[in-house]
Tab-separated table of C-alpha atoms and ligand atoms in Angstrom:
chain	number	residue	atom	x	y	z
A	263	UNK	CA	-211.155	69.268	52.120
A	264	UNK	CA	-208.003	67.603	53.133
A	265	UNK	CA	-206.232	65.991	50.234
A	266	UNK	CA	-202.979	64.835	48.671
A	267	UNK	CA	-201.606	65.558	45.239
A	268	UNK	CA	-198.395	64.604	43.651
A	269	UNK	CA	-196.050	67.502	42.946
A	270	UNK	CA	-193.423	67.020	40.235
A	271	UNK	CA	-193.713	63.303	40.805
A	272	UNK	CA	-191.600	63.826	43.882
A	273	UNK	CA	-193.207	64.765	47.148
A	274	UNK	CA	-196.885	64.393	48.003
A	275	UNK	CA	-198.342	67.806	48.851
A	276	UNK	CA	-200.916	67.891	51.561
A	277	UNK	CA	-203.499	70.600	52.057
A	278	UNK	CA	-205.274	70.700	55.386
A	279	UNK	CA	-208.811	71.955	56.105
A	280	UNK	CA	-210.375	73.820	59.018
A	281	UNK	CA	-210.313	70.727	61.231
A	282	UNK	CA	-206.548	71.228	61.532
A	283	UNK	CA	-206.117	74.855	62.386
A	284	UNK	CA	-203.362	74.660	64.896
A	285	UNK	CA	-200.331	72.284	65.134
A	286	UNK	CA	-197.945	72.456	68.002
A	287	UNK	CA	-194.448	70.873	68.077
A	288	UNK	CA	-192.431	69.706	71.010
A	289	UNK	CA	-189.033	70.013	69.305
A	290	UNK	CA	-187.066	67.402	71.177
A	291	UNK	CA	-183.809	65.550	70.439
A	292	UNK	CA	-181.294	68.201	69.495
A	293	UNK	CA	-178.844	67.095	72.130
A	294	UNK	CA	-179.090	63.398	71.124
A	295	UNK	CA	-178.721	64.287	67.479
A	296	UNK	CA	-175.473	66.109	68.193
A	297	UNK	CA	-174.165	63.439	70.519
A	298	UNK	CA	-174.648	60.801	67.843
A	299	UNK	CA	-172.290	62.864	65.760
A	300	UNK	CA	-169.738	63.310	68.507
A	301	UNK	CA	-170.628	67.044	68.596
A	302	UNK	CA	-171.538	69.337	71.475
A	303	UNK	CA	-175.204	69.769	72.279
A	304	UNK	CA	-175.026	73.397	71.067
A	305	UNK	CA	-174.503	72.088	67.579
A	306	UNK	CA	-177.806	70.193	67.770
A	307	UNK	CA	-179.605	73.418	68.801
A	308	UNK	CA	-178.113	75.275	65.828
A	309	UNK	CA	-179.359	72.535	63.425
A	310	UNK	CA	-182.650	72.418	65.322
A	311	UNK	CA	-183.214	76.148	64.714
A	312	UNK	CA	-182.793	75.589	60.960
A	313	UNK	CA	-185.314	72.743	61.088
A	314	UNK	CA	-187.752	75.005	62.919
A	315	UNK	CA	-187.539	77.601	60.109
A	316	UNK	CA	-188.192	74.907	57.508
A	317	UNK	CA	-191.029	73.254	59.326
A	318	UNK	CA	-192.818	76.489	60.113
A	319	UNK	CA	-192.568	77.552	56.439
A	320	UNK	CA	-193.800	74.157	55.291
A	321	UNK	CA	-196.777	74.189	57.700
A	322	UNK	CA	-197.806	77.579	56.367
A	323	UNK	CA	-197.497	76.267	52.808
A	324	UNK	CA	-199.928	73.371	53.422
A	325	UNK	CA	-202.569	75.662	55.022
A	326	UNK	CA	-201.949	75.316	58.723
A	327	UNK	CA	-202.808	78.793	59.966
A	328	UNK	CA	-201.386	78.456	63.452
A	329	UNK	CA	-198.147	76.831	64.491
A	330	UNK	CA	-196.646	76.621	67.919
A	331	UNK	CA	-193.099	75.523	68.702
A	332	UNK	CA	-191.814	74.652	72.137
A	333	UNK	CA	-188.380	76.284	72.102
A	334	UNK	CA	-187.406	76.628	75.808
A	335	UNK	CA	-189.278	75.521	78.866
A	336	UNK	CA	-189.369	77.018	82.375
A	337	UNK	CA	-187.361	73.892	83.379
A	338	UNK	CA	-184.646	74.284	80.746
A	339	UNK	CA	-182.910	76.912	82.869
A	340	UNK	CA	-181.579	73.869	84.788
A	341	UNK	CA	-179.253	73.080	81.905
A	342	UNK	CA	-175.491	74.028	81.869
A	343	UNK	CA	-174.945	77.739	81.400
A	344	UNK	CA	-173.016	77.186	78.192
A	345	UNK	CA	-176.022	75.453	76.666
A	346	UNK	CA	-178.517	78.091	77.859
A	347	UNK	CA	-176.316	80.830	76.515
A	348	UNK	CA	-176.062	79.185	73.116
A	349	UNK	CA	-179.847	78.838	72.952
A	350	UNK	CA	-180.226	82.551	73.887
A	351	UNK	CA	-177.815	83.485	71.158
A	352	UNK	CA	-179.820	81.400	68.580
A	353	UNK	CA	-182.899	83.146	69.771
A	354	UNK	CA	-181.407	86.566	68.983
A	355	UNK	CA	-180.490	85.276	65.511
A	356	UNK	CA	-183.935	83.844	65.041
A	357	UNK	CA	-185.479	87.270	65.742
A	358	UNK	CA	-183.362	88.766	62.962
A	359	UNK	CA	-184.490	85.878	60.639
A	360	UNK	CA	-188.122	86.511	61.500
A	361	UNK	CA	-187.818	90.045	60.112
A	362	UNK	CA	-186.670	88.607	56.767
A	363	UNK	CA	-189.805	86.395	56.412
A	364	UNK	CA	-192.611	87.923	58.411
A	365	UNK	CA	-193.908	90.074	55.560
A	366	UNK	CA	-193.531	87.560	52.789
A	367	UNK	CA	-194.865	84.619	54.739
A	368	UNK	CA	-197.599	86.755	56.429
A	369	UNK	CA	-196.355	85.697	59.925
A	370	UNK	CA	-197.827	87.159	63.110
A	371	UNK	CA	-195.432	86.077	65.871
A	372	UNK	CA	-196.237	85.618	69.539
A	373	UNK	CA	-193.787	84.560	72.211
A	374	UNK	CA	-195.605	82.391	74.794
A	375	UNK	CA	-194.104	82.461	78.293
A	376	UNK	CA	-192.834	84.805	80.902
A	377	UNK	CA	-190.590	87.277	79.132
A	378	UNK	CA	-189.658	88.823	82.485
A	379	UNK	CA	-186.852	86.329	82.916
A	380	UNK	CA	-184.995	87.537	79.839
A	381	UNK	CA	-182.514	90.390	79.811
A	382	UNK	CA	-184.361	93.779	79.169
A	383	UNK	CA	-182.843	94.220	75.726
A	384	UNK	CA	-183.992	90.724	74.483
A	385	UNK	CA	-187.435	91.261	76.090
A	386	UNK	CA	-187.749	94.483	74.132
A	387	UNK	CA	-186.739	92.745	70.866
A	388	UNK	CA	-189.312	89.966	71.477
A	389	UNK	CA	-192.061	92.537	72.099
A	390	UNK	CA	-191.048	94.642	69.139
A	391	UNK	CA	-191.205	91.578	66.791
A	392	UNK	CA	-194.743	90.833	68.105
A	393	UNK	CA	-195.757	94.432	67.466
A	394	UNK	CA	-194.111	94.632	64.063
A	395	UNK	CA	-195.886	91.474	62.842
A	396	UNK	CA	-199.214	92.110	64.405
A	397	UNK	CA	-201.023	92.946	61.137
A	398	UNK	CA	-200.137	89.573	59.547
A	399	UNK	CA	-202.374	86.506	59.499
A	400	UNK	CA	-200.497	83.291	60.014
A	401	UNK	CA	-199.928	82.785	63.680
A	402	UNK	CA	-196.576	81.516	64.919
A	403	UNK	CA	-196.253	80.981	68.583
A	404	UNK	CA	-192.734	80.437	69.964
A	405	UNK	CA	-192.901	79.089	73.473
A	406	UNK	CA	-190.012	80.532	75.406
A	407	UNK	CA	-189.471	80.324	79.157
A	408	UNK	CA	-192.814	78.635	78.813
A	409	UNK	CA	-194.430	76.211	81.292
A	410	UNK	CA	-198.023	75.115	81.323
A	411	UNK	CA	-198.202	75.350	85.090
A	412	UNK	CA	-196.599	78.730	85.127
A	413	UNK	CA	-199.066	79.908	82.456
A	414	UNK	CA	-202.127	78.926	84.503
A	415	UNK	CA	-200.668	80.603	87.689
A	416	UNK	CA	-199.983	83.677	85.614
A	417	UNK	CA	-203.548	83.690	84.315
A	418	UNK	CA	-205.028	83.275	87.798
A	419	UNK	CA	-202.872	86.068	89.182
A	420	UNK	CA	-204.004	88.413	86.340
A	421	UNK	CA	-207.613	87.574	87.247
A	422	UNK	CA	-206.953	88.280	90.955
A	423	UNK	CA	-205.356	91.589	89.897
A	424	UNK	CA	-208.552	92.391	88.021
A	425	UNK	CA	-210.455	91.883	91.341
A	426	UNK	CA	-212.091	88.528	90.442
A	427	UNK	CA	-213.013	86.339	93.401
A	428	UNK	CA	-214.527	83.527	91.258
A	429	UNK	CA	-213.447	82.483	87.832
A	430	UNK	CA	-214.789	80.587	84.824
A	431	UNK	CA	-213.004	78.495	82.245
A	432	UNK	CA	-213.568	81.315	79.823
A	433	UNK	CA	-211.798	83.773	82.183
A	434	UNK	CA	-208.760	81.491	82.425
A	435	UNK	CA	-208.640	80.918	78.652
A	436	UNK	CA	-208.718	84.704	78.007
A	437	UNK	CA	-205.697	85.100	80.228
A	438	UNK	CA	-203.539	82.360	78.889
A	439	UNK	CA	-200.576	83.263	76.689
A	440	UNK	CA	-202.540	81.705	73.761
A	441	UNK	CA	-205.691	83.847	74.108
A	442	UNK	CA	-205.240	84.927	70.461
A	443	UNK	CA	-205.524	81.473	68.930
A	444	UNK	CA	-207.600	78.222	69.012
A	445	UNK	CA	-206.362	75.267	71.078
A	446	UNK	CA	-203.957	72.924	69.312
A	447	UNK	CA	-205.683	70.229	67.237
A	448	UNK	CA	-202.500	68.193	67.046
A	449	UNK	CA	-199.423	68.094	69.280
A	450	UNK	CA	-196.373	66.451	67.751
A	451	UNK	CA	-193.417	65.408	69.846
A	452	UNK	CA	-190.163	64.233	68.236
A	453	UNK	CA	-187.342	62.109	69.650
A	454	UNK	CA	-189.303	59.216	71.207
A	455	UNK	CA	-190.347	60.503	74.641
A	456	UNK	CA	-194.018	59.888	75.358
A	457	UNK	CA	-194.775	62.885	77.529
A	458	UNK	CA	-195.762	66.503	77.201
A	459	UNK	CA	-193.161	68.082	79.542
A	460	UNK	CA	-195.362	70.934	80.821
A	461	UNK	CA	-196.453	72.042	77.390
A	462	UNK	CA	-199.942	73.512	76.746
A	463	UNK	CA	-201.402	71.705	79.720
A	464	UNK	CA	-204.751	73.605	79.579
A	465	UNK	CA	-205.015	74.001	75.804
A	466	UNK	CA	-203.976	70.422	75.070
A	467	UNK	CA	-206.875	68.853	76.980
A	468	UNK	CA	-208.437	67.511	73.756
A	469	UNK	CA	-205.479	67.706	71.388
A	470	UNK	CA	-204.568	64.663	69.310
A	471	UNK	CA	-201.097	63.541	70.345
A	472	UNK	CA	-198.499	62.207	67.823
A	473	UNK	CA	-195.141	60.858	68.843
A	474	UNK	CA	-192.268	60.025	66.535
A	475	UNK	CA	-188.766	58.703	67.136
A	476	UNK	CA	-187.286	61.118	64.584
A	477	UNK	CA	-184.928	63.561	66.295
A	478	UNK	CA	-185.938	67.229	65.750
A	479	UNK	CA	-182.905	68.229	63.622
A	480	UNK	CA	-183.856	65.425	61.209
A	481	UNK	CA	-187.611	66.183	61.181
A	482	UNK	CA	-188.680	67.016	57.612
A	483	UNK	CA	-191.661	67.960	55.527
A	484	UNK	CA	-192.508	64.326	54.949
A	485	UNK	CA	-192.537	63.778	58.679
A	486	UNK	CA	-195.131	66.644	58.953
A	487	UNK	CA	-197.171	64.833	56.225
A	488	UNK	CA	-197.096	61.638	58.241
A	489	UNK	CA	-198.320	63.400	61.345
A	490	UNK	CA	-201.042	65.128	59.352
A	491	UNK	CA	-202.178	61.824	57.734
A	492	UNK	CA	-202.361	60.243	61.128
A	493	UNK	CA	-204.413	63.166	62.419
A	494	UNK	CA	-207.021	62.631	59.732
A	495	UNK	CA	-207.352	58.969	60.831
A	496	UNK	CA	-208.372	60.035	64.285
A	497	UNK	CA	-211.995	60.430	65.423
A	498	UNK	CA	-212.325	63.400	67.726
A	499	UNK	CA	-215.232	63.070	70.136
A	500	UNK	CA	-214.642	65.726	72.768
A	501	UNK	CA	-216.529	63.567	75.174
A	502	UNK	CA	-219.572	63.204	73.034
A	503	UNK	CA	-220.886	60.229	71.075
A	504	UNK	CA	-220.239	60.449	67.330
B	350	LIG	C1	-184.838	70.055	72.495
B	350	LIG	O1	-183.805	69.231	72.394
B	350	LIG	C2	-184.424	71.554	72.682
B	350	LIG	C3	-184.678	72.090	74.007
B	350	LIG	C4	-185.245	71.450	74.964
B	350	LIG	C5	-184.188	73.367	74.281
B	350	LIG	P1	-183.015	68.675	73.684
B	350	LIG	O2	-181.888	69.666	73.980
B	350	LIG	O3	-183.892	68.433	74.774
B	350	LIG	O4	-182.399	67.326	73.118
B	350	LIG	P2	-182.270	65.973	73.926
B	350	LIG	O5	-183.657	65.586	74.434
B	350	LIG	O6	-181.307	66.198	75.020
B	350	LIG	O7	-181.728	65.008	72.860
B	351	LIG	C1	-189.244	69.763	76.318
B	351	LIG	O1	-188.121	69.011	76.080
B	351	LIG	C2	-188.946	71.170	76.190
B	351	LIG	C3	-188.659	71.707	74.816
B	351	LIG	C4	-188.774	70.967	73.734
B	351	LIG	C5	-188.367	73.074	74.683
B	351	LIG	P1	-187.195	68.588	77.260
B	351	LIG	O2	-186.016	67.866	76.634
B	351	LIG	O3	-186.827	69.711	78.159
B	351	LIG	O4	-188.112	67.600	78.075
B	351	LIG	P2	-187.792	66.386	79.150
B	351	LIG	O5	-186.742	66.916	80.131
B	351	LIG	O6	-187.260	65.284	78.313
B	351	LIG	O7	-189.084	66.074	79.689
B	352	LIG	MG1	-184.955	66.775	75.439
């Protein structure tokens, strides 16, 4: 069961149950966080990458077995080259970091999105990290060059290539980037925007949505706790009467 207990009289520690298997984060607000400090947007992304490490670790520690983070969308290429380059550099550093934690934290990483847009060397590193972590059990999906529309088109094209002339929901699901995991039970978006920005369009059909004004670089363990507590107040009906 889901429950809280006080740990060292400091922070409440939440444990989740099987009704919350997958949490997805739209990590928004890095740029605004940096701007507030008179710093370049790239500084916000650097801090945001640290937050991501901490939040993924924390989610694992409270029993969330699948975490997805939206790191770079198919639309984010529209940003200034300097910013895109800085994010790509952080991505390279993040792959190195993953190797330092994937064994101890039992992380099985998947990069959701079209890897074909990345330079060949980076694409190979992404694929290698997926392969090297494949025997682990806690799923971490990092959405990169990810777009929900692009994902559905990609799935349909795969089905056409298999010779299908008619498809089912199950066929589509099996060909999404997330075929290895359940749909998100909870989608959290930081930084105040009330939209999903092309994230998990198919999989999010029945996700609970949680929006907070907290900017991603400032998002903390206690903010995860608040989102989880809110999730447990919701009644999920999936269209039925309960
Ligand atoms: C999220 O923060 C990170 C990415 C989209 C790559 P933003 O960079 O969108 O930050 P804001 O929304 O401009 O504050
Ligand atoms: C969504 O944030 C994408 C990521 C968090 C990677 P954006 O900042 O790109 O979304 P919009 O432009 O505000 O919709
Ligand atoms: Mg944004």
